[in-house]
PDB file of C-alpha atoms and ligand atoms in Angstrom:
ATOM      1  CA  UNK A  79      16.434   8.852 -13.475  1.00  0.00           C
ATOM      2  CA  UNK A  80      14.657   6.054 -12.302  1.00  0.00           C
ATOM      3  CA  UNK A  81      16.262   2.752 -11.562  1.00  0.00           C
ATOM      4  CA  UNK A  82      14.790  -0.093 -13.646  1.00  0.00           C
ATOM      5  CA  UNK A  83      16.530  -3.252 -12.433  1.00  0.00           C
ATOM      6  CA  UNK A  84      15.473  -3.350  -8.740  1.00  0.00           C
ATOM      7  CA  UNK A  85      11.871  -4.338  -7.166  1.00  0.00           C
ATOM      8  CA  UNK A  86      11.722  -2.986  -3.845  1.00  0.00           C
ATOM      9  CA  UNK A  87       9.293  -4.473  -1.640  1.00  0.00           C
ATOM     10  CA  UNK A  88       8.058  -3.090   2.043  1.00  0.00           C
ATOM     11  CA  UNK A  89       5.907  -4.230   4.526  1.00  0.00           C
ATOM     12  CA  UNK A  90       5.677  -5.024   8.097  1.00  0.00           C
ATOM     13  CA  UNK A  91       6.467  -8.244   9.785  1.00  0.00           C
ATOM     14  CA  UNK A  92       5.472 -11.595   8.722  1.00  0.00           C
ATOM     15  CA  UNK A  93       3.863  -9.996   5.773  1.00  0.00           C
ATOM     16  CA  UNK A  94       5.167 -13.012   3.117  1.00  0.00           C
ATOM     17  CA  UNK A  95       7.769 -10.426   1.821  1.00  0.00           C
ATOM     18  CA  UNK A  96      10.245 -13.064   1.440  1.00  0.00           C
ATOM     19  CA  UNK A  97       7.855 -15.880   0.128  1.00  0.00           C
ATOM     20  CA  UNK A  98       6.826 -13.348  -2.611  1.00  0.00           C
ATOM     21  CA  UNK A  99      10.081 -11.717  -3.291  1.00  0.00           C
ATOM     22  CA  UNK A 100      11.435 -15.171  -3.708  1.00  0.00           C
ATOM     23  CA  UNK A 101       8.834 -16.656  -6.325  1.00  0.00           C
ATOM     24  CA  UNK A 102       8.813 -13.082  -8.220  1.00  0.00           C
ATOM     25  CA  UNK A 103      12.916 -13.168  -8.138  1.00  0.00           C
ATOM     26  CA  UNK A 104      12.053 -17.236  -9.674  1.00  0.00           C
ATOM     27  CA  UNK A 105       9.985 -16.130 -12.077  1.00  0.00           C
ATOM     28  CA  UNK A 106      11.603 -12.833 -13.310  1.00  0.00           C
ATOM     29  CA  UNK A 107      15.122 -14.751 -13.199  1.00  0.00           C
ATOM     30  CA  UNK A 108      16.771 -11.803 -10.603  1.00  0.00           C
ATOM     31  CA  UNK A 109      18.147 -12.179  -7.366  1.00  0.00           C
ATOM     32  CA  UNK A 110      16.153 -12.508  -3.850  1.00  0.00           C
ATOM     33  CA  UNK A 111      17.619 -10.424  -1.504  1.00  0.00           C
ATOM     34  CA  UNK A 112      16.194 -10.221   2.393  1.00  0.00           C
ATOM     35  CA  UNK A 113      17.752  -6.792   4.226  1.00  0.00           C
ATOM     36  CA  UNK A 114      15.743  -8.214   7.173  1.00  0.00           C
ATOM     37  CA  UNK A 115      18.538 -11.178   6.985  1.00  0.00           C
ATOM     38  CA  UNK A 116      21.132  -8.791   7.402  1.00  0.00           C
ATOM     39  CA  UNK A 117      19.962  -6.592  10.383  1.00  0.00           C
ATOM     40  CA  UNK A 118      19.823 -10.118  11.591  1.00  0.00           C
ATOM     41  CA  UNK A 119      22.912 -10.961  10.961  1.00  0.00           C
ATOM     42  CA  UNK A 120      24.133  -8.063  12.494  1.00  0.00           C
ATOM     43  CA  UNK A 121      22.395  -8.632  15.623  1.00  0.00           C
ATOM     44  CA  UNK A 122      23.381 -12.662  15.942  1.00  0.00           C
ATOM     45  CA  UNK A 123      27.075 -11.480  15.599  1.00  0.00           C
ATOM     46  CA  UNK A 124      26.370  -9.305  18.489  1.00  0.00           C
ATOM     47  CA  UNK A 125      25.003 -11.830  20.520  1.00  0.00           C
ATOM     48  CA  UNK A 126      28.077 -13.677  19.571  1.00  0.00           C
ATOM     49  CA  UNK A 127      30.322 -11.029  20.441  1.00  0.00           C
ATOM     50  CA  UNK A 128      28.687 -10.939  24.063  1.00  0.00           C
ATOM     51  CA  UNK A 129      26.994  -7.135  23.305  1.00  0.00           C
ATOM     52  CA  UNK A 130      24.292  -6.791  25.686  1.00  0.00           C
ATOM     53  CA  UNK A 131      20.898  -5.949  24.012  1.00  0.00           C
ATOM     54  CA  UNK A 132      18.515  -5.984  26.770  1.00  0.00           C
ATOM     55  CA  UNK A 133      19.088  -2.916  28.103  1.00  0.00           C
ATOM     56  CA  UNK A 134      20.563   0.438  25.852  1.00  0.00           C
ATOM     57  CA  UNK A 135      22.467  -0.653  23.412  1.00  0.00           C
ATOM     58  CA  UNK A 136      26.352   1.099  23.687  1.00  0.00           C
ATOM     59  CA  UNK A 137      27.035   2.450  19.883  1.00  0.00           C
ATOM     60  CA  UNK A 138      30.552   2.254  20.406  1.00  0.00           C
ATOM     61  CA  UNK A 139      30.796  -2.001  20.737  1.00  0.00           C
ATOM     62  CA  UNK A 140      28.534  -2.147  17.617  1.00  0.00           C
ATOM     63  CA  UNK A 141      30.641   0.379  15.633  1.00  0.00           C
ATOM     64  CA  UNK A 142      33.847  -2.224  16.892  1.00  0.00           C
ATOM     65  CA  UNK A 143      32.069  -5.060  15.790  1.00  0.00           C
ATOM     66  CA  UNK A 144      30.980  -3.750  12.620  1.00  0.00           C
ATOM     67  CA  UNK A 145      34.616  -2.774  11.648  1.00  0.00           C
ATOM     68  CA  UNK A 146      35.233  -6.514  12.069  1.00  0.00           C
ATOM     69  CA  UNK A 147      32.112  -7.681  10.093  1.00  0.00           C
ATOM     70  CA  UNK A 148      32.077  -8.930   6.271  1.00  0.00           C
ATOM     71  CA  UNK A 149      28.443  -9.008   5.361  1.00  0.00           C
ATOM     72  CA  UNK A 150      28.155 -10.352   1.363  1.00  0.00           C
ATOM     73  CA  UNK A 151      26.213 -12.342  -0.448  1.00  0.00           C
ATOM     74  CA  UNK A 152      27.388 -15.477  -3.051  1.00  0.00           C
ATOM     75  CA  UNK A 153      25.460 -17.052  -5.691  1.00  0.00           C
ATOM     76  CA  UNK A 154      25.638 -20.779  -5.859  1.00  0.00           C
ATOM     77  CA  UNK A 155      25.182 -22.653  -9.003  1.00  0.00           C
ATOM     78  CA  UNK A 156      21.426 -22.466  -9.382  1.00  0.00           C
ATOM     79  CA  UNK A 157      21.306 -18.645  -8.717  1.00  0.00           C
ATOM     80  CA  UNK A 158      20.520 -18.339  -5.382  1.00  0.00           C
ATOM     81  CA  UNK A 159      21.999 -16.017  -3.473  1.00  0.00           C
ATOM     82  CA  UNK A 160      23.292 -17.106   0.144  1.00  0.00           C
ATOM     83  CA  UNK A 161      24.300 -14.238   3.067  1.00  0.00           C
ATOM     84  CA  UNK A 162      27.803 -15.099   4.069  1.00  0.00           C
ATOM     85  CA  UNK A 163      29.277 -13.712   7.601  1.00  0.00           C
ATOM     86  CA  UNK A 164      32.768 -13.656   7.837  1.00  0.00           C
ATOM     87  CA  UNK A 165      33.031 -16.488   5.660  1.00  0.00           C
ATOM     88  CA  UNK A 166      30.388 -18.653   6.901  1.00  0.00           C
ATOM     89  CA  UNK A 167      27.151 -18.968   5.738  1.00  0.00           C
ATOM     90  CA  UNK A 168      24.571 -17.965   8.081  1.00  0.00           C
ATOM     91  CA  UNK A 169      21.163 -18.449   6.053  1.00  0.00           C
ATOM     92  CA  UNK A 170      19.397 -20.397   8.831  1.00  0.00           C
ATOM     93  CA  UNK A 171      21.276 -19.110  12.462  1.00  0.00           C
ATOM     94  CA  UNK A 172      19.920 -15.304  11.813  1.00  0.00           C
ATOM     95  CA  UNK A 173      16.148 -17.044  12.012  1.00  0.00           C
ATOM     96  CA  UNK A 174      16.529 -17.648  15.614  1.00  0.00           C
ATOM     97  CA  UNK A 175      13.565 -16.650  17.976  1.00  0.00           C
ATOM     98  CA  UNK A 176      16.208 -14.830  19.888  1.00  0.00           C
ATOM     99  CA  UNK A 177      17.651 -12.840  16.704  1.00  0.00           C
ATOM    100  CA  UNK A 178      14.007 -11.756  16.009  1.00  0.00           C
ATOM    101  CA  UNK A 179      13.506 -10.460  19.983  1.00  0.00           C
ATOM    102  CA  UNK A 180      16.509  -7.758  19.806  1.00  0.00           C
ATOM    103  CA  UNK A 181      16.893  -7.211  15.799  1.00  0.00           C
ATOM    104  CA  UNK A 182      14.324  -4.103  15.674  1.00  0.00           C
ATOM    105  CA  UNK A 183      16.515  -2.488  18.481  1.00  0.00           C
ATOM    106  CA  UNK A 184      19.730  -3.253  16.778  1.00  0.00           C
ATOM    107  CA  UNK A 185      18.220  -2.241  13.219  1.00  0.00           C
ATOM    108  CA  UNK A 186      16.957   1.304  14.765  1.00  0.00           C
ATOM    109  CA  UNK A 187      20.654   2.282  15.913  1.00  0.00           C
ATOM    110  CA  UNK A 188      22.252   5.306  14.075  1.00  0.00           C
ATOM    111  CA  UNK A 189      25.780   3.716  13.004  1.00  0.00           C
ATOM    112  CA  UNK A 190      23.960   0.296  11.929  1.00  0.00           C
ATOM    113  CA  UNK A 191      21.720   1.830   8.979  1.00  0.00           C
ATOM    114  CA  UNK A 192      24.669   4.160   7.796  1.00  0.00           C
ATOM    115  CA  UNK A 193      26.732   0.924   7.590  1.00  0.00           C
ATOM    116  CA  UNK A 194      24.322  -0.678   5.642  1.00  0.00           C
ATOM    117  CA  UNK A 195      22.863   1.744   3.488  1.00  0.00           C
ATOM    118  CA  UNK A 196      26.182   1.392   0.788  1.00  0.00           C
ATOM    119  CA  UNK A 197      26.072  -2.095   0.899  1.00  0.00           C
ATOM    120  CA  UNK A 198      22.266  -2.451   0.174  1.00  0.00           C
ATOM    121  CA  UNK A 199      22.842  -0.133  -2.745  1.00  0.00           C
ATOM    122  CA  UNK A 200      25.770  -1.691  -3.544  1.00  0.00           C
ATOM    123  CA  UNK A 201      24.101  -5.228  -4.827  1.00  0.00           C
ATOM    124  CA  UNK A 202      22.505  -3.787  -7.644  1.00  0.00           C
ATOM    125  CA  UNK A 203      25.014  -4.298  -9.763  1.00  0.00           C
ATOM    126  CA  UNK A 204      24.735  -8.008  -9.640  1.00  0.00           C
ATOM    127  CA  UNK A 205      21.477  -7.424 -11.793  1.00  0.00           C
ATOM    128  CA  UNK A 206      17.663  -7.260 -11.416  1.00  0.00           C
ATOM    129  CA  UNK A 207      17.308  -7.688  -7.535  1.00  0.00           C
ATOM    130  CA  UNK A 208      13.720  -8.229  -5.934  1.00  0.00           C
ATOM    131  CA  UNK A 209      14.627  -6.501  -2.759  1.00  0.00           C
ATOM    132  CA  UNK A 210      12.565  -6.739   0.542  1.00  0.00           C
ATOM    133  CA  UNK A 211      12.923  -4.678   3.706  1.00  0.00           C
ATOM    134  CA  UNK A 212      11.177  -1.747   5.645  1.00  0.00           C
ATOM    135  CA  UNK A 213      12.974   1.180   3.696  1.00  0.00           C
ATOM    136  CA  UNK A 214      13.710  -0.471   0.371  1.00  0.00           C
ATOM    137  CA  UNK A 215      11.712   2.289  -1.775  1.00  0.00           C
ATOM    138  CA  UNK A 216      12.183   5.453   0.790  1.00  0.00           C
ATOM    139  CA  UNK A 217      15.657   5.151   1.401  1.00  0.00           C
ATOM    140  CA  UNK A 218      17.913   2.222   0.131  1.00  0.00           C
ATOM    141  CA  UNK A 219      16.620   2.544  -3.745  1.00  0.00           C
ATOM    142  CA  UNK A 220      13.979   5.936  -3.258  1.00  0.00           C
ATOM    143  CA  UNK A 221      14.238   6.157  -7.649  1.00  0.00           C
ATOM    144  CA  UNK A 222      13.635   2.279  -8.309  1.00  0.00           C
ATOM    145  CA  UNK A 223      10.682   2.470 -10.545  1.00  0.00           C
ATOM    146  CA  UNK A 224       8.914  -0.926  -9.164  1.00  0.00           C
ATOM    147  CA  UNK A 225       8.233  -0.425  -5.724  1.00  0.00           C
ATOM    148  CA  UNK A 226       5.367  -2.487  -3.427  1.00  0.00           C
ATOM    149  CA  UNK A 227       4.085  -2.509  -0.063  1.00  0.00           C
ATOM    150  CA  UNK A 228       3.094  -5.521   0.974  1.00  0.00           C
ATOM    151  CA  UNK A 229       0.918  -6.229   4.077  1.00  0.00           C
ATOM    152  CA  UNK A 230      -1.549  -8.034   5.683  1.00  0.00           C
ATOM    153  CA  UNK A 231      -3.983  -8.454   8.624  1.00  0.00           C
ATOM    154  CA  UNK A 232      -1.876  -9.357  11.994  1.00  0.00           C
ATOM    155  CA  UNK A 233      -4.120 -12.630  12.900  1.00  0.00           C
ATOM    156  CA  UNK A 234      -3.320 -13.758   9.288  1.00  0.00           C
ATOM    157  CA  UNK A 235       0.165 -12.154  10.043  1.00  0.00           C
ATOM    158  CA  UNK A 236       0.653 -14.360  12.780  1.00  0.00           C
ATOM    159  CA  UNK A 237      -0.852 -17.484  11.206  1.00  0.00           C
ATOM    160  CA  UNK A 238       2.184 -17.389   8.555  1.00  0.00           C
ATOM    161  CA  UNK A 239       4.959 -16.897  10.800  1.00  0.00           C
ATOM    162  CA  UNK A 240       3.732 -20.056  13.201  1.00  0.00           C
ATOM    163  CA  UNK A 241       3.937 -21.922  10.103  1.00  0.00           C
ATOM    164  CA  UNK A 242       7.444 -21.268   9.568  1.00  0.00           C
ATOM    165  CA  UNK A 243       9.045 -23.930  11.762  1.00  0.00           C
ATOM    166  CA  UNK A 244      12.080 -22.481  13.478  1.00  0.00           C
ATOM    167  CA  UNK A 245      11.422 -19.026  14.267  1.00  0.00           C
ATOM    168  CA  UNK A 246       9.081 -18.903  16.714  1.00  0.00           C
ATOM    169  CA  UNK A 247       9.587 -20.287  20.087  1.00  0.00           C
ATOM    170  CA  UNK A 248       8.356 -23.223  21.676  1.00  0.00           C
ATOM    171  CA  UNK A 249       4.586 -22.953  23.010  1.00  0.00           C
ATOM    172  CA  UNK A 250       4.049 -20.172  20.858  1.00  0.00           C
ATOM    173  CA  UNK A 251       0.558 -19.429  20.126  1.00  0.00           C
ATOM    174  CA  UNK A 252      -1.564 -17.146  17.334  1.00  0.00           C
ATOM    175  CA  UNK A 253      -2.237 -14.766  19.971  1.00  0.00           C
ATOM    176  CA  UNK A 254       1.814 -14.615  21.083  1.00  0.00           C
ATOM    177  CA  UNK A 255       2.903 -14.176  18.187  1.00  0.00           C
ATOM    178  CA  UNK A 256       0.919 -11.317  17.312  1.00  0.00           C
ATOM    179  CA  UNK A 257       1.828  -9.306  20.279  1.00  0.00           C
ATOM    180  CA  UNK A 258       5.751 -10.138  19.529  1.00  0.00           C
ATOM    181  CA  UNK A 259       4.650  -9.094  15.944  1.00  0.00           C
ATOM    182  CA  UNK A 260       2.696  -5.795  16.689  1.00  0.00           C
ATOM    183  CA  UNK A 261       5.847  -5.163  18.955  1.00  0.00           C
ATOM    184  CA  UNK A 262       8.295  -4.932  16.534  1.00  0.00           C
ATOM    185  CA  UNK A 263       6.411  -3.240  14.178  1.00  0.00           C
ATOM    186  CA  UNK A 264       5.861  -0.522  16.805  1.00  0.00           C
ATOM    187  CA  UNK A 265       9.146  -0.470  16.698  1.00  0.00           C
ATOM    188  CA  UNK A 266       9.886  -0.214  13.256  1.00  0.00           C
ATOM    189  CA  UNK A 267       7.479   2.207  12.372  1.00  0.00           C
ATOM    190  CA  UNK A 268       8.406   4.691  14.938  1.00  0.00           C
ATOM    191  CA  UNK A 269      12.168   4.628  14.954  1.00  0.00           C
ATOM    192  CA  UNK A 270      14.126   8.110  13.575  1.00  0.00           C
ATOM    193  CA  UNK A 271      15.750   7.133  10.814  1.00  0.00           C
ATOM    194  CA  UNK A 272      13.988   5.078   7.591  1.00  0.00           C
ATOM    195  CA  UNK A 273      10.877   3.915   9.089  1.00  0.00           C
ATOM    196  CA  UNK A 274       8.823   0.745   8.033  1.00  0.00           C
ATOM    197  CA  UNK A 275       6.725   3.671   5.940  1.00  0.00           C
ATOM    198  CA  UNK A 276       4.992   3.325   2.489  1.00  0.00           C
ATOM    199  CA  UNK A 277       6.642   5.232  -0.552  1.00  0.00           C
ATOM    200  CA  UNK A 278       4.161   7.325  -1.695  1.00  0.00           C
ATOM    201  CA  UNK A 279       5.101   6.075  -5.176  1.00  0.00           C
ATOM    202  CA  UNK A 280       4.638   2.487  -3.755  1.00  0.00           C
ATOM    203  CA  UNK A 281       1.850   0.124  -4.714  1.00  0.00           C
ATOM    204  CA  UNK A 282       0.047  -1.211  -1.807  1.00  0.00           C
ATOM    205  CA  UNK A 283      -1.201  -4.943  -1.756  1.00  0.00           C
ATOM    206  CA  UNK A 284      -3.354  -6.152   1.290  1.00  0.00           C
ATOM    207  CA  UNK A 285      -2.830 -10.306   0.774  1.00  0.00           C
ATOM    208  CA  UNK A 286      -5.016 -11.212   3.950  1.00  0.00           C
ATOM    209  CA  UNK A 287      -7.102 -12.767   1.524  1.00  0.00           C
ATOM    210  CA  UNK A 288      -4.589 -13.504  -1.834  1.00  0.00           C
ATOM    211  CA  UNK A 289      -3.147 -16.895  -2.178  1.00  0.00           C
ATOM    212  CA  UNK A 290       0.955 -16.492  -2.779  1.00  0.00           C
ATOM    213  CA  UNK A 291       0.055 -16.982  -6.272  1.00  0.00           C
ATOM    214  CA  UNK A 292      -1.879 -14.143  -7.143  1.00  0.00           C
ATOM    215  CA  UNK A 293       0.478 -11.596  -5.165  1.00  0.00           C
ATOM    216  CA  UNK A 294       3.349 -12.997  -7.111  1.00  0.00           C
ATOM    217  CA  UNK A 295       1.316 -12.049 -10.291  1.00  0.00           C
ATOM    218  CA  UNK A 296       0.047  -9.068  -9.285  1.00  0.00           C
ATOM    219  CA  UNK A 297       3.399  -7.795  -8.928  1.00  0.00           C
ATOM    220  CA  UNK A 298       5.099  -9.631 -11.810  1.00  0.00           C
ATOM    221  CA  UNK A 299       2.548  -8.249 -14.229  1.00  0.00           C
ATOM    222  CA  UNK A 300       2.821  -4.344 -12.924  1.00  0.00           C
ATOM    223  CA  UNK A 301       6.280  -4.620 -12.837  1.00  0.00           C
ATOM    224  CA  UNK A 302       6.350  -5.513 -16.528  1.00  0.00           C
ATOM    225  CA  UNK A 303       3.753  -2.780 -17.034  1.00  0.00           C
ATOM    226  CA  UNK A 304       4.952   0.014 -15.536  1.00  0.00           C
TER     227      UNK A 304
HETATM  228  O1  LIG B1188      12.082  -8.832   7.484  1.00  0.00           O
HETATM  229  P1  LIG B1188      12.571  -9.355   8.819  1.00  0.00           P
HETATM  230  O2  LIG B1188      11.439  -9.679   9.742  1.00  0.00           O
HETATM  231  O3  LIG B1188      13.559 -10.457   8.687  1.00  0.00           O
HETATM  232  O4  LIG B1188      13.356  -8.117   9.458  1.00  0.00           O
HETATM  233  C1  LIG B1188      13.937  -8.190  10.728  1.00  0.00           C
HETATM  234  C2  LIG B1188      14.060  -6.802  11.327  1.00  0.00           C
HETATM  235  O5  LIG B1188      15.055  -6.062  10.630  1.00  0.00           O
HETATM  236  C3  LIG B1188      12.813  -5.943  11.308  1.00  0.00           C
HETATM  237  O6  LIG B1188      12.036  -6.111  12.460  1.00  0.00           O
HETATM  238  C4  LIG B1188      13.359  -4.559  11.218  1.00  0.00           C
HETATM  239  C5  LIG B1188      14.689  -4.700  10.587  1.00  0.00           C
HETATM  240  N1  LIG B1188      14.716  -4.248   9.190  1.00  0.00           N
HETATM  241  C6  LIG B1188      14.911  -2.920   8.970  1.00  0.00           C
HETATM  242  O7  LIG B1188      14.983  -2.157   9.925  1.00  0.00           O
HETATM  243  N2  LIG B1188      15.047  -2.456   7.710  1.00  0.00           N
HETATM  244  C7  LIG B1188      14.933  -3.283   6.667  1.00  0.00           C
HETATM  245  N3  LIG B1188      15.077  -2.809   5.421  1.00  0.00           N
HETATM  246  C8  LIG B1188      14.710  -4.658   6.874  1.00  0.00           C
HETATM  247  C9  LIG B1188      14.589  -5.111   8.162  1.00  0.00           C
END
């Protein structure tokens, strides 16, 4: 049976996944949520926790940390849904430049996505959820009946994410962040387990050349199609 009240969206890096998924959670009245946000998380309290991530990461400190790790989400009064860590909110710390260099690595680890796997499926019964990630419709929610993949060119990839002030590093330039761009989604794309792949049920959207607008109607109107 198909699950109705969840709209997965995939796609690489810097796609506008979270713009979109944002305006279409606005418009539909559901709830944004951002999986990237919560490898991140995952991978800041690492970095907190001293865990070196340059070289191979040791499975057996993440599986301590993650026994000590509360990763949930609470609505404030306007709806919006805010990742809390332990208690804290941690909305803008997991945007770091740093985060971004070791989160592929961390997300790729065995014991990480069977951690977060329940928890991701978990959220759907707080309602209609407009869900981004890399493995939102192939593993997290494979039966949700709305499912996009949303990409883009990677000069116009790396255009957006310069514009978001904060997470890229100082000096950074279109051609630098492309290469850190293309680097993770090597990395994404070729790890084991769930992928950054297309559902083959998935609708694919190229928005090189779509304002925000008409990708937030373009997947507003098929979801209320389909
Ligand atoms: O969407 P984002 O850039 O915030 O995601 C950060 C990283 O988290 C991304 O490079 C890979 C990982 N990720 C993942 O492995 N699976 C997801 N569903 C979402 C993100």
């Amino acid at each position: 049976m198909s699950i109705v009240n969840v709209i997965a969206i995939d796609g690489p890096a810097a796609s506008g996944k979270s713009t979109i998924a944002q305006k279409v959670a606005d418009k539909l009245g559901g709830y944004y949520i951002s999986t990237g946000n919560m490898y991140r998380a995952i991978t800041l309290f690492a970095m907190q926790n001293d865990i070196p991530l340059d070289s191979e990461i040791d499975p057996d400190r993440i599986d301590k940390i993650l026994s000590r790790l509360e990763l949930t989400y609470r609505a404030d009064p306007a709806g919006k849904l805010h990742l809390i860590m332990n208690s804290r909110i941690s909305d803008s710390e997991i945007r770091s430049p740093e985060v971004a260099k070791y989160v592929s690595k961390v997300a790729a680890m065995e014991n990480v996505r069977a951690w977060m796997i329940g928890r991701q499926r978990e959220l759907a019964s707080l309602g209609l959820l407009i869900m981004e990630g890399r493995d939102i419709g192939t593993v997290i929610f494979p039966d949700a009946k709305y499912k996009f993949f949303l990409t883009a060119s990677p000069e116009v990839r790396a255009r957006r994410r310069l514009a978001q002030s904060g997470e890229t590093a100082a000096g950074s330039t279109v051609a630098s962040v492309a290469k850190e761009i293309a680097l993770r989604d090597e990395m994404d794309s070729k790890r084991k387990i769930a992928p950054l792949k297309k559902a083959d049920d998935a609708i694919f959207i190229d928005s090189s050349d779509m304002t925000v607008d008409e990708v937030v109607d373009l997947i507003t109107s098929r979801a209320r199609r389909k």
